Amino acid sequence: MVLKNLDVPFANIEVARRTSELLRLHAQKDKWRPSLPVPIEAIIERTLDLSLLYDDLSAHGANVLGALYPTERSICLNEKYLSSFEDCPGLERFTQAHEVGHWQMHVGVASIDHPSLFDIDSEFDIDSEAFICRDGDRDAKEHTANRFAARLLMPEDLVISELNNYSLTSRERFRDFASRIGVSFAALHIRLDELHIPHQW
Amino acid sequence: MEFGAYIRERRKALKYSLRELAEAAEIDFTYLSKVETGRFPPPSEDVIQRLAKALDIDVDELLAMAKKVDTSIHEFIVSNPAAPKLLRALKEERLSEAEQILDKIRRKKGGTEES
């Protein structure tokens, strides 16, 4: 269920709560022992039972990286970006996690499974329209989905634990660490700043 | 269940990723994703055979789900006039009787191999 007009601090608390809940659920359902990189495809397919599709999304305009089709329970990545995804697996994984963010934060899952039980004018903002996500989108829902993706792929406890065995003493080591945990350089940079973990890269 | 959905469920049960299964079946993973979600129709017979092997599924079962017939069986039917007659006769019998005939053939084949 999605409460209308979430203010930012409340949305952040919800993002934190729902990412932790999802990781816990995946650990339980898939017998996953929490570690990095977070197995985002397994979470999508086996825990959330969403299908994963690679297709041409050019019809939706430029810079579209991915989409979520709630009624089809499907996450689609734009195959036109395959070379970018191959060059930077972190980008592909972040796009997948971003769409999971929309699914967890903005889609009334119960309304997809049981549409007749829900009234769109109720207190819950039930969204079953497709989410088409472009690189650089800055609206509130896109921002929330990005925060969700960052927390899902880089849970605070796992990042800190991993950093106990790895020092970020050079830009190269920073890049290597990002690659090891399956995220992009930029995503790691933002997340470490958010966690107030000092680094100089 | 549709062909693509069946492949997807079996792949998930075996904990294979799209890329892992695609590599084992020697196909592109984006193509596999389209087959699984029903965007594309079931693939060719040789791809189905490779998918069946990778997923440890009976190939005839998978071909039937794709509404295809093994090429060697197809060739046998079209080159032997008695074969369609036999199949028509089986179709008109109850399935359980067809299974009994199949069992007899298997036993006979097993006996021949043992002797």
PDB file of C-alpha atoms in Angstrom:
ATOM      1  CA  MET A   1       0.000   0.000   0.000  1.00  0.00           C
ATOM      2  CA  VAL A   2       1.199   3.485  -0.829  1.00  0.00           C
ATOM      3  CA  LEU A   3       0.297   6.456   1.299  1.00  0.00           C
ATOM      4  CA  LYS A   4      -0.428   9.637  -0.621  1.00  0.00           C
ATOM      5  CA  ASN A   5       1.814  12.689  -0.440  1.00  0.00           C
ATOM      6  CA  LEU A   6       4.697  11.209   1.491  1.00  0.00           C
ATOM      7  CA  ASP A   7       6.952  13.946   2.814  1.00  0.00           C
ATOM      8  CA  VAL A   8      10.668  13.340   2.282  1.00  0.00           C
ATOM      9  CA  PRO A   9      11.755  12.355   5.847  1.00  0.00           C
ATOM     10  CA  PHE A  10       8.823   9.943   6.122  1.00  0.00           C
ATOM     11  CA  ALA A  11       9.613   8.539   2.658  1.00  0.00           C
ATOM     12  CA  ASN A  12      13.216   7.959   3.755  1.00  0.00           C
ATOM     13  CA  ILE A  13      12.081   6.039   6.830  1.00  0.00           C
ATOM     14  CA  GLU A  14       9.773   3.963   4.644  1.00  0.00           C
ATOM     15  CA  VAL A  15      12.569   3.316   2.142  1.00  0.00           C
ATOM     16  CA  ALA A  16      14.834   2.109   4.959  1.00  0.00           C
ATOM     17  CA  ARG A  17      12.121  -0.070   6.431  1.00  0.00           C
ATOM     18  CA  ARG A  18      11.065  -1.632   3.143  1.00  0.00           C
ATOM     19  CA  THR A  19      14.591  -2.348   1.879  1.00  0.00           C
ATOM     20  CA  SER A  20      15.453  -4.094   5.166  1.00  0.00           C
ATOM     21  CA  GLU A  21      12.216  -6.029   5.011  1.00  0.00           C
ATOM     22  CA  LEU A  22      12.879  -7.140   1.438  1.00  0.00           C
ATOM     23  CA  LEU A  23      16.436  -8.261   2.198  1.00  0.00           C
ATOM     24  CA  ARG A  24      15.194 -10.187   5.219  1.00  0.00           C
ATOM     25  CA  LEU A  25      12.453 -11.809   3.144  1.00  0.00           C
ATOM     26  CA  HIS A  26      14.934 -12.801   0.448  1.00  0.00           C
ATOM     27  CA  ALA A  27      17.307 -14.304   3.004  1.00  0.00           C
ATOM     28  CA  GLN A  28      14.439 -16.349   4.389  1.00  0.00           C
ATOM     29  CA  LYS A  29      12.859 -17.444   1.091  1.00  0.00           C
ATOM     30  CA  ASP A  30      16.004 -18.080  -0.932  1.00  0.00           C
ATOM     31  CA  LYS A  31      18.261 -19.241   1.917  1.00  0.00           C
ATOM     32  CA  TRP A  32      20.536 -16.305   1.158  1.00  0.00           C
ATOM     33  CA  ARG A  33      23.311 -15.504   3.601  1.00  0.00           C
ATOM     34  CA  PRO A  34      23.516 -11.685   3.437  1.00  0.00           C
ATOM     35  CA  SER A  35      26.652 -10.541   1.637  1.00  0.00           C
ATOM     36  CA  LEU A  36      27.707  -8.221  -1.143  1.00  0.00           C
ATOM     37  CA  PRO A  37      26.984  -8.028  -4.013  1.00  0.00           C
ATOM     38  CA  VAL A  38      23.284  -8.221  -3.225  1.00  0.00           C
ATOM     39  CA  PRO A  39      21.712 -10.768  -5.630  1.00  0.00           C
ATOM     40  CA  ILE A  40      19.282  -8.357  -7.253  1.00  0.00           C
ATOM     41  CA  GLU A  41      18.123 -10.667 -10.049  1.00  0.00           C
ATOM     42  CA  ALA A  42      17.350 -13.457  -7.585  1.00  0.00           C
ATOM     43  CA  ILE A  43      15.369 -10.966  -5.466  1.00  0.00           C
ATOM     44  CA  ILE A  44      13.404  -9.851  -8.527  1.00  0.00           C
ATOM     45  CA  GLU A  45      12.680 -13.292  -9.914  1.00  0.00           C
ATOM     46  CA  ARG A  46      12.516 -15.616  -6.960  1.00  0.00           C
ATOM     47  CA  THR A  47      11.422 -13.489  -4.015  1.00  0.00           C
ATOM     48  CA  LEU A  48       9.189 -10.919  -5.727  1.00  0.00           C
ATOM     49  CA  ASP A  49       8.131 -13.233  -8.585  1.00  0.00           C
ATOM     50  CA  LEU A  50       8.599 -10.463 -11.152  1.00  0.00           C
ATOM     51  CA  SER A  51       9.769 -11.388 -14.636  1.00  0.00           C
ATOM     52  CA  LEU A  52      12.885  -9.877 -16.135  1.00  0.00           C
ATOM     53  CA  LEU A  53      12.788  -8.788 -19.756  1.00  0.00           C
ATOM     54  CA  TYR A  54      15.263  -7.100 -22.107  1.00  0.00           C
ATOM     55  CA  ASP A  55      13.537  -5.250 -24.920  1.00  0.00           C
ATOM     56  CA  ASP A  56      13.780  -2.142 -27.047  1.00  0.00           C
ATOM     57  CA  LEU A  57      12.253   0.775 -25.142  1.00  0.00           C
ATOM     58  CA  SER A  58      13.107   3.420 -27.769  1.00  0.00           C
ATOM     59  CA  ALA A  59       9.410   3.996 -28.455  1.00  0.00           C
ATOM     60  CA  HIS A  60       9.203   5.701 -25.043  1.00  0.00           C
ATOM     61  CA  GLY A  61      11.769   8.330 -26.018  1.00  0.00           C
ATOM     62  CA  ALA A  62      15.435   8.971 -25.379  1.00  0.00           C
ATOM     63  CA  ASN A  63      17.494   7.958 -22.340  1.00  0.00           C
ATOM     64  CA  VAL A  64      15.060   5.300 -21.123  1.00  0.00           C
ATOM     65  CA  LEU A  65      17.052   2.754 -19.118  1.00  0.00           C
ATOM     66  CA  GLY A  66      14.265   0.618 -17.783  1.00  0.00           C
ATOM     67  CA  ALA A  67      10.590   0.250 -17.040  1.00  0.00           C
ATOM     68  CA  LEU A  68       8.244  -1.450 -14.630  1.00  0.00           C
ATOM     69  CA  TYR A  69       4.958  -2.884 -15.911  1.00  0.00           C
ATOM     70  CA  PRO A  70       3.011  -3.555 -12.708  1.00  0.00           C
ATOM     71  CA  THR A  71       0.051  -5.401 -14.178  1.00  0.00           C
ATOM     72  CA  GLU A  72       2.393  -7.735 -16.077  1.00  0.00           C
ATOM     73  CA  ARG A  73       4.605  -8.097 -12.985  1.00  0.00           C
ATOM     74  CA  SER A  74       7.517  -7.368 -15.275  1.00  0.00           C
ATOM     75  CA  ILE A  75      10.727  -5.339 -15.139  1.00  0.00           C
ATOM     76  CA  CYS A  76      12.092  -4.425 -18.554  1.00  0.00           C
ATOM     77  CA  LEU A  77      15.589  -3.169 -19.267  1.00  0.00           C
ATOM     78  CA  ASN A  78      16.265  -1.288 -22.486  1.00  0.00           C
ATOM     79  CA  GLU A  79      18.340  -3.583 -24.696  1.00  0.00           C
ATOM     80  CA  LYS A  80      19.609  -0.496 -26.520  1.00  0.00           C
ATOM     81  CA  TYR A  81      21.758   0.069 -23.423  1.00  0.00           C
ATOM     82  CA  LEU A  82      23.213  -3.440 -23.412  1.00  0.00           C
ATOM     83  CA  SER A  83      26.726  -2.246 -24.230  1.00  0.00           C
ATOM     84  CA  SER A  84      26.541   0.279 -21.359  1.00  0.00           C
ATOM     85  CA  PHE A  85      25.287  -2.488 -19.056  1.00  0.00           C
ATOM     86  CA  GLU A  86      28.125  -4.777 -20.175  1.00  0.00           C
ATOM     87  CA  ASP A  87      30.667  -1.985 -19.603  1.00  0.00           C
ATOM     88  CA  CYS A  88      29.216  -1.129 -16.206  1.00  0.00           C
ATOM     89  CA  PRO A  89      27.292  -3.993 -14.575  1.00  0.00           C
ATOM     90  CA  GLY A  90      26.623  -1.630 -11.674  1.00  0.00           C
ATOM     91  CA  LEU A  91      24.428   0.473 -13.970  1.00  0.00           C
ATOM     92  CA  GLU A  92      22.367  -2.552 -14.982  1.00  0.00           C
ATOM     93  CA  ARG A  93      21.994  -3.699 -11.375  1.00  0.00           C
ATOM     94  CA  PHE A  94      21.057  -0.203 -10.187  1.00  0.00           C
ATOM     95  CA  THR A  95      18.409   0.079 -12.924  1.00  0.00           C
ATOM     96  CA  GLN A  96      16.951  -3.273 -11.847  1.00  0.00           C
ATOM     97  CA  ALA A  97      16.962  -2.212  -8.185  1.00  0.00           C
ATOM     98  CA  HIS A  98      15.399   1.145  -9.133  1.00  0.00           C
ATOM     99  CA  GLU A  99      12.440  -0.641 -10.751  1.00  0.00           C
ATOM    100  CA  VAL A 100      12.139  -2.814  -7.640  1.00  0.00           C
ATOM    101  CA  GLY A 101      11.949   0.487  -5.753  1.00  0.00           C
ATOM    102  CA  HIS A 102       8.893   1.533  -7.772  1.00  0.00           C
ATOM    103  CA  TRP A 103       7.345  -1.891  -7.190  1.00  0.00           C
ATOM    104  CA  GLN A 104       7.887  -1.739  -3.434  1.00  0.00           C
ATOM    105  CA  MET A 105       7.178   1.960  -2.882  1.00  0.00           C
ATOM    106  CA  HIS A 106       4.691   3.057  -5.535  1.00  0.00           C
ATOM    107  CA  VAL A 107       2.650   0.079  -6.642  1.00  0.00           C
ATOM    108  CA  GLY A 108      -0.292  -1.238  -4.688  1.00  0.00           C
ATOM    109  CA  VAL A 109       0.718  -4.884  -5.009  1.00  0.00           C
ATOM    110  CA  ALA A 110      -2.487  -6.048  -3.349  1.00  0.00           C
ATOM    111  CA  SER A 111      -4.466  -4.024  -5.897  1.00  0.00           C
ATOM    112  CA  ILE A 112      -2.693  -5.852  -8.736  1.00  0.00           C
ATOM    113  CA  ASP A 113      -3.479  -9.242  -7.221  1.00  0.00           C
ATOM    114  CA  HIS A 114      -7.014  -8.346  -6.117  1.00  0.00           C
ATOM    115  CA  PRO A 115      -8.194  -5.340  -8.214  1.00  0.00           C
ATOM    116  CA  SER A 116     -11.846  -5.638  -7.236  1.00  0.00           C
ATOM    117  CA  LEU A 117     -11.058  -5.049  -3.565  1.00  0.00           C
ATOM    118  CA  PHE A 118      -9.541  -1.617  -4.150  1.00  0.00           C
ATOM    119  CA  ASP A 119     -11.062   1.717  -5.019  1.00  0.00           C
ATOM    120  CA  ILE A 120      -8.712   4.197  -6.702  1.00  0.00           C
ATOM    121  CA  ASP A 121     -10.283   7.071  -4.748  1.00  0.00           C
ATOM    122  CA  SER A 122      -9.504   5.485  -1.424  1.00  0.00           C
ATOM    123  CA  GLU A 123      -6.905   6.797   0.987  1.00  0.00           C
ATOM    124  CA  PHE A 124      -4.301   4.742  -0.810  1.00  0.00           C
ATOM    125  CA  ASP A 125      -2.669   5.946  -3.983  1.00  0.00           C
ATOM    126  CA  ILE A 126      -2.745   2.791  -6.056  1.00  0.00           C
ATOM    127  CA  ASP A 127      -0.609   3.009  -9.143  1.00  0.00           C
ATOM    128  CA  SER A 128      -0.742   0.291 -11.754  1.00  0.00           C
ATOM    129  CA  GLU A 129       0.465   2.401 -14.685  1.00  0.00           C
ATOM    130  CA  ALA A 130       3.823   1.582 -16.236  1.00  0.00           C
ATOM    131  CA  PHE A 131       6.854   3.405 -14.837  1.00  0.00           C
ATOM    132  CA  ILE A 132       9.157   4.490 -17.659  1.00  0.00           C
ATOM    133  CA  CYS A 133      12.494   5.508 -16.160  1.00  0.00           C
ATOM    134  CA  ARG A 134      14.953   7.819 -17.861  1.00  0.00           C
ATOM    135  CA  ASP A 135      18.539   8.497 -16.966  1.00  0.00           C
ATOM    136  CA  GLY A 136      18.573  11.750 -14.997  1.00  0.00           C
ATOM    137  CA  ASP A 137      14.874  11.859 -14.087  1.00  0.00           C
ATOM    138  CA  ARG A 138      14.451  13.966 -10.976  1.00  0.00           C
ATOM    139  CA  ASP A 139      10.798  13.796  -9.960  1.00  0.00           C
ATOM    140  CA  ALA A 140       9.851  12.651  -6.459  1.00  0.00           C
ATOM    141  CA  LYS A 141       9.025   9.046  -7.344  1.00  0.00           C
ATOM    142  CA  GLU A 142      12.212   8.619  -9.366  1.00  0.00           C
ATOM    143  CA  HIS A 143      14.202  10.096  -6.488  1.00  0.00           C
ATOM    144  CA  THR A 144      12.583   7.687  -4.024  1.00  0.00           C
ATOM    145  CA  ALA A 145      13.259   4.725  -6.349  1.00  0.00           C
ATOM    146  CA  ASN A 146      16.921   5.772  -6.551  1.00  0.00           C
ATOM    147  CA  ARG A 147      17.213   5.936  -2.771  1.00  0.00           C
ATOM    148  CA  PHE A 148      15.569   2.544  -2.529  1.00  0.00           C
ATOM    149  CA  ALA A 149      18.014   1.092  -5.075  1.00  0.00           C
ATOM    150  CA  ALA A 150      21.032   2.527  -3.230  1.00  0.00           C
ATOM    151  CA  ARG A 151      19.896   1.101   0.109  1.00  0.00           C
ATOM    152  CA  LEU A 152      18.968  -2.251  -1.384  1.00  0.00           C
ATOM    153  CA  LEU A 153      22.307  -2.737  -3.156  1.00  0.00           C
ATOM    154  CA  MET A 154      24.390  -1.136  -0.400  1.00  0.00           C
ATOM    155  CA  PRO A 155      22.874  -1.938   3.011  1.00  0.00           C
ATOM    156  CA  GLU A 156      24.726  -0.010   5.690  1.00  0.00           C
ATOM    157  CA  ASP A 157      25.774  -3.028   7.782  1.00  0.00           C
ATOM    158  CA  LEU A 158      27.088  -4.991   4.797  1.00  0.00           C
ATOM    159  CA  VAL A 159      29.019  -2.032   3.360  1.00  0.00           C
ATOM    160  CA  ILE A 160      30.654  -1.296   6.722  1.00  0.00           C
ATOM    161  CA  SER A 161      31.494  -4.952   7.271  1.00  0.00           C
ATOM    162  CA  GLU A 162      33.034  -5.186   3.791  1.00  0.00           C
ATOM    163  CA  LEU A 163      35.048  -2.016   4.374  1.00  0.00           C
ATOM    164  CA  ASN A 164      36.571  -3.576   7.498  1.00  0.00           C
ATOM    165  CA  ASN A 165      38.553  -5.790   5.138  1.00  0.00           C
ATOM    166  CA  TYR A 166      39.221  -3.230   2.438  1.00  0.00           C
ATOM    167  CA  SER A 167      40.749   0.209   2.605  1.00  0.00           C
ATOM    168  CA  LEU A 168      39.898   2.855   0.054  1.00  0.00           C
ATOM    169  CA  THR A 169      43.431   4.195  -0.177  1.00  0.00           C
ATOM    170  CA  SER A 170      43.371   5.116  -3.844  1.00  0.00           C
ATOM    171  CA  ARG A 171      40.948   5.976  -6.594  1.00  0.00           C
ATOM    172  CA  GLU A 172      41.727   2.618  -8.206  1.00  0.00           C
ATOM    173  CA  ARG A 173      40.919   0.742  -5.015  1.00  0.00           C
ATOM    174  CA  PHE A 174      37.683   2.735  -4.697  1.00  0.00           C
ATOM    175  CA  ARG A 175      36.775   1.725  -8.251  1.00  0.00           C
ATOM    176  CA  ASP A 176      37.716  -1.897  -7.533  1.00  0.00           C
ATOM    177  CA  PHE A 177      35.594  -1.918  -4.378  1.00  0.00           C
ATOM    178  CA  ALA A 178      32.579  -0.562  -6.291  1.00  0.00           C
ATOM    179  CA  SER A 179      33.041  -3.297  -8.878  1.00  0.00           C
ATOM    180  CA  ARG A 180      33.402  -5.994  -6.197  1.00  0.00           C
ATOM    181  CA  ILE A 181      30.110  -5.050  -4.561  1.00  0.00           C
ATOM    182  CA  GLY A 182      28.335  -4.677  -7.925  1.00  0.00           C
ATOM    183  CA  VAL A 183      27.664  -0.951  -8.060  1.00  0.00           C
ATOM    184  CA  SER A 184      28.951   1.965 -10.107  1.00  0.00           C
ATOM    185  CA  PHE A 185      31.653   4.348  -8.938  1.00  0.00           C
ATOM    186  CA  ALA A 186      29.099   7.197  -8.739  1.00  0.00           C
ATOM    187  CA  ALA A 187      26.525   5.148  -6.809  1.00  0.00           C
ATOM    188  CA  LEU A 188      29.114   4.092  -4.227  1.00  0.00           C
ATOM    189  CA  HIS A 189      30.337   7.668  -3.889  1.00  0.00           C
ATOM    190  CA  ILE A 190      26.832   8.950  -3.139  1.00  0.00           C
ATOM    191  CA  ARG A 191      26.039   6.122  -0.740  1.00  0.00           C
ATOM    192  CA  LEU A 192      29.265   6.534   1.288  1.00  0.00           C
ATOM    193  CA  ASP A 193      28.577  10.269   1.601  1.00  0.00           C
ATOM    194  CA  GLU A 194      25.074   9.472   2.782  1.00  0.00           C
ATOM    195  CA  LEU A 195      26.473   7.045   5.374  1.00  0.00           C
ATOM    196  CA  HIS A 196      29.083   9.644   6.458  1.00  0.00           C
ATOM    197  CA  ILE A 197      31.869   7.191   5.668  1.00  0.00           C
ATOM    198  CA  PRO A 198      34.957   9.265   4.950  1.00  0.00           C
ATOM    199  CA  HIS A 199      36.777   8.846   1.661  1.00  0.00           C
ATOM    200  CA  GLN A 200      38.656  11.205  -0.604  1.00  0.00           C
ATOM    201  CA  TRP A 201      37.654   9.936  -4.022  1.00  0.00           C
TER     202      TRP A 201
ATOM    203  CA  MET B   1       1.118 -23.439 -18.754  1.00  0.00           C
ATOM    204  CA  GLU B   2       2.654 -21.599 -21.719  1.00  0.00           C
ATOM    205  CA  PHE B   3       6.034 -22.701 -23.046  1.00  0.00           C
ATOM    206  CA  GLY B   4       7.889 -19.554 -21.939  1.00  0.00           C
ATOM    207  CA  ALA B   5       6.369 -19.500 -18.469  1.00  0.00           C
ATOM    208  CA  TYR B   6       7.277 -23.180 -18.028  1.00  0.00           C
ATOM    209  CA  ILE B   7      10.921 -22.504 -18.969  1.00  0.00           C
ATOM    210  CA  ARG B   8      11.032 -19.571 -16.565  1.00  0.00           C
ATOM    211  CA  GLU B   9       9.578 -21.542 -13.666  1.00  0.00           C
ATOM    212  CA  ARG B  10      11.972 -24.437 -14.235  1.00  0.00           C
ATOM    213  CA  ARG B  11      14.931 -22.045 -14.500  1.00  0.00           C
ATOM    214  CA  LYS B  12      13.927 -20.332 -11.257  1.00  0.00           C
ATOM    215  CA  ALA B  13      13.528 -23.688  -9.495  1.00  0.00           C
ATOM    216  CA  LEU B  14      17.087 -24.599 -10.492  1.00  0.00           C
ATOM    217  CA  LYS B  15      18.297 -21.110  -9.441  1.00  0.00           C
ATOM    218  CA  TYR B  16      19.742 -20.293 -12.854  1.00  0.00           C
ATOM    219  CA  SER B  17      19.912 -16.680 -13.980  1.00  0.00           C
ATOM    220  CA  LEU B  18      18.750 -15.675 -17.462  1.00  0.00           C
ATOM    221  CA  ARG B  19      22.380 -15.360 -18.546  1.00  0.00           C
ATOM    222  CA  GLU B  20      23.371 -18.741 -17.100  1.00  0.00           C
ATOM    223  CA  LEU B  21      20.606 -20.648 -18.875  1.00  0.00           C
ATOM    224  CA  ALA B  22      21.132 -18.711 -22.113  1.00  0.00           C
ATOM    225  CA  GLU B  23      24.818 -19.597 -22.048  1.00  0.00           C
ATOM    226  CA  ALA B  24      24.072 -23.285 -21.419  1.00  0.00           C
ATOM    227  CA  ALA B  25      21.565 -23.330 -24.292  1.00  0.00           C
ATOM    228  CA  GLU B  26      23.869 -21.267 -26.524  1.00  0.00           C
ATOM    229  CA  ILE B  27      21.341 -18.502 -27.100  1.00  0.00           C
ATOM    230  CA  ASP B  28      21.247 -14.786 -26.370  1.00  0.00           C
ATOM    231  CA  PHE B  29      19.878 -13.951 -22.910  1.00  0.00           C
ATOM    232  CA  THR B  30      17.752 -11.067 -24.234  1.00  0.00           C
ATOM    233  CA  TYR B  31      16.141 -13.510 -26.690  1.00  0.00           C
ATOM    234  CA  LEU B  32      15.517 -15.978 -23.845  1.00  0.00           C
ATOM    235  CA  SER B  33      13.850 -13.209 -21.807  1.00  0.00           C
ATOM    236  CA  LYS B  34      11.452 -12.552 -24.704  1.00  0.00           C
ATOM    237  CA  VAL B  35      10.620 -16.248 -25.098  1.00  0.00           C
ATOM    238  CA  GLU B  36      10.011 -16.613 -21.363  1.00  0.00           C
ATOM    239  CA  THR B  37       7.653 -13.638 -21.250  1.00  0.00           C
ATOM    240  CA  GLY B  38       5.775 -14.702 -24.393  1.00  0.00           C
ATOM    241  CA  ARG B  39       7.004 -11.774 -26.526  1.00  0.00           C
ATOM    242  CA  PHE B  40       8.535 -14.323 -28.910  1.00  0.00           C
ATOM    243  CA  PRO B  41       7.150 -17.745 -29.886  1.00  0.00           C
ATOM    244  CA  PRO B  42       8.903 -20.950 -28.787  1.00  0.00           C
ATOM    245  CA  PRO B  43      12.329 -21.375 -30.407  1.00  0.00           C
ATOM    246  CA  SER B  44      13.492 -23.890 -32.996  1.00  0.00           C
ATOM    247  CA  GLU B  45      13.716 -27.604 -32.262  1.00  0.00           C
ATOM    248  CA  ASP B  46      17.473 -27.631 -31.743  1.00  0.00           C
ATOM    249  CA  VAL B  47      17.250 -24.781 -29.212  1.00  0.00           C
ATOM    250  CA  ILE B  48      14.422 -26.602 -27.429  1.00  0.00           C
ATOM    251  CA  GLN B  49      16.635 -29.686 -27.234  1.00  0.00           C
ATOM    252  CA  ARG B  50      19.434 -27.649 -25.664  1.00  0.00           C
ATOM    253  CA  LEU B  51      17.015 -25.998 -23.206  1.00  0.00           C
ATOM    254  CA  ALA B  52      15.614 -29.412 -22.258  1.00  0.00           C
ATOM    255  CA  LYS B  53      19.112 -30.706 -21.603  1.00  0.00           C
ATOM    256  CA  ALA B  54      20.139 -27.664 -19.539  1.00  0.00           C
ATOM    257  CA  LEU B  55      16.935 -27.776 -17.507  1.00  0.00           C
ATOM    258  CA  ASP B  56      16.848 -31.591 -17.229  1.00  0.00           C
ATOM    259  CA  ILE B  57      13.399 -31.816 -18.805  1.00  0.00           C
ATOM    260  CA  ASP B  58      12.106 -34.549 -21.118  1.00  0.00           C
ATOM    261  CA  VAL B  59      12.636 -33.156 -24.618  1.00  0.00           C
ATOM    262  CA  ASP B  60       9.404 -34.645 -26.002  1.00  0.00           C
ATOM    263  CA  GLU B  61       7.448 -32.977 -23.217  1.00  0.00           C
ATOM    264  CA  LEU B  62       9.050 -29.636 -24.034  1.00  0.00           C
ATOM    265  CA  LEU B  63       8.520 -30.061 -27.786  1.00  0.00           C
ATOM    266  CA  ALA B  64       4.862 -30.858 -27.125  1.00  0.00           C
ATOM    267  CA  MET B  65       4.511 -27.669 -25.067  1.00  0.00           C
ATOM    268  CA  ALA B  66       5.963 -25.768 -28.023  1.00  0.00           C
ATOM    269  CA  LYS B  67       3.500 -27.601 -30.315  1.00  0.00           C
ATOM    270  CA  LYS B  68       6.407 -29.078 -32.264  1.00  0.00           C
ATOM    271  CA  VAL B  69       7.315 -32.643 -33.246  1.00  0.00           C
ATOM    272  CA  ASP B  70      10.823 -34.070 -33.251  1.00  0.00           C
ATOM    273  CA  THR B  71      12.104 -33.862 -36.841  1.00  0.00           C
ATOM    274  CA  SER B  72      13.104 -37.540 -36.898  1.00  0.00           C
ATOM    275  CA  ILE B  73       9.573 -38.534 -35.826  1.00  0.00           C
ATOM    276  CA  HIS B  74       8.095 -36.217 -38.446  1.00  0.00           C
ATOM    277  CA  GLU B  75      10.283 -37.794 -41.131  1.00  0.00           C
ATOM    278  CA  PHE B  76       9.326 -41.279 -39.957  1.00  0.00           C
ATOM    279  CA  ILE B  77       5.623 -40.453 -40.187  1.00  0.00           C
ATOM    280  CA  VAL B  78       5.755 -38.873 -43.630  1.00  0.00           C
ATOM    281  CA  SER B  79       7.926 -41.647 -45.083  1.00  0.00           C
ATOM    282  CA  ASN B  80       5.965 -44.611 -43.633  1.00  0.00           C
ATOM    283  CA  PRO B  81       2.297 -44.809 -44.680  1.00  0.00           C
ATOM    284  CA  ALA B  82       1.595 -47.237 -41.836  1.00  0.00           C
ATOM    285  CA  ALA B  83       2.706 -44.683 -39.219  1.00  0.00           C
ATOM    286  CA  PRO B  84      -0.239 -42.252 -39.633  1.00  0.00           C
ATOM    287  CA  LYS B  85      -2.611 -45.223 -39.604  1.00  0.00           C
ATOM    288  CA  LEU B  86      -1.083 -46.403 -36.326  1.00  0.00           C
ATOM    289  CA  LEU B  87      -1.298 -42.928 -34.798  1.00  0.00           C
ATOM    290  CA  ARG B  88      -4.905 -42.520 -35.970  1.00  0.00           C
ATOM    291  CA  ALA B  89      -5.762 -45.842 -34.410  1.00  0.00           C
ATOM    292  CA  LEU B  90      -4.097 -44.780 -31.165  1.00  0.00           C
ATOM    293  CA  LYS B  91      -5.956 -41.475 -31.227  1.00  0.00           C
ATOM    294  CA  GLU B  92      -9.255 -43.336 -31.493  1.00  0.00           C
ATOM    295  CA  GLU B  93      -8.349 -45.621 -28.604  1.00  0.00           C
ATOM    296  CA  ARG B  94      -8.406 -44.445 -25.039  1.00  0.00           C
ATOM    297  CA  LEU B  95      -5.115 -42.953 -23.872  1.00  0.00           C
ATOM    298  CA  SER B  96      -4.723 -45.658 -21.221  1.00  0.00           C
ATOM    299  CA  GLU B  97      -4.800 -48.295 -23.948  1.00  0.00           C
ATOM    300  CA  ALA B  98      -2.203 -46.399 -25.920  1.00  0.00           C
ATOM    301  CA  GLU B  99      -0.021 -46.389 -22.801  1.00  0.00           C
ATOM    302  CA  GLN B 100      -0.485 -50.186 -22.500  1.00  0.00           C
ATOM    303  CA  ILE B 101       0.673 -50.656 -26.094  1.00  0.00           C
ATOM    304  CA  LEU B 102       3.683 -48.453 -25.377  1.00  0.00           C
ATOM    305  CA  ASP B 103       4.498 -50.542 -22.293  1.00  0.00           C
ATOM    306  CA  LYS B 104       4.336 -53.759 -24.359  1.00  0.00           C
ATOM    307  CA  ILE B 105       6.733 -52.292 -26.903  1.00  0.00           C
ATOM    308  CA  ARG B 106       9.100 -51.179 -24.124  1.00  0.00           C
ATOM    309  CA  ARG B 107       9.013 -54.626 -22.480  1.00  0.00           C
ATOM    310  CA  LYS B 108       9.629 -56.343 -25.811  1.00  0.00           C
ATOM    311  CA  LYS B 109      12.523 -53.963 -26.517  1.00  0.00           C
ATOM    312  CA  GLY B 110      13.942 -54.601 -23.013  1.00  0.00           C
ATOM    313  CA  GLY B 111      13.621 -58.380 -23.488  1.00  0.00           C
ATOM    314  CA  THR B 112      15.388 -58.196 -26.839  1.00  0.00           C
ATOM    315  CA  GLU B 113      18.187 -56.155 -25.335  1.00  0.00           C
ATOM    316  CA  GLU B 114      18.569 -58.610 -22.436  1.00  0.00           C
ATOM    317  CA  SER B 115      18.605 -61.726 -24.684  1.00  0.00           C
TER     318      SER B 115
END
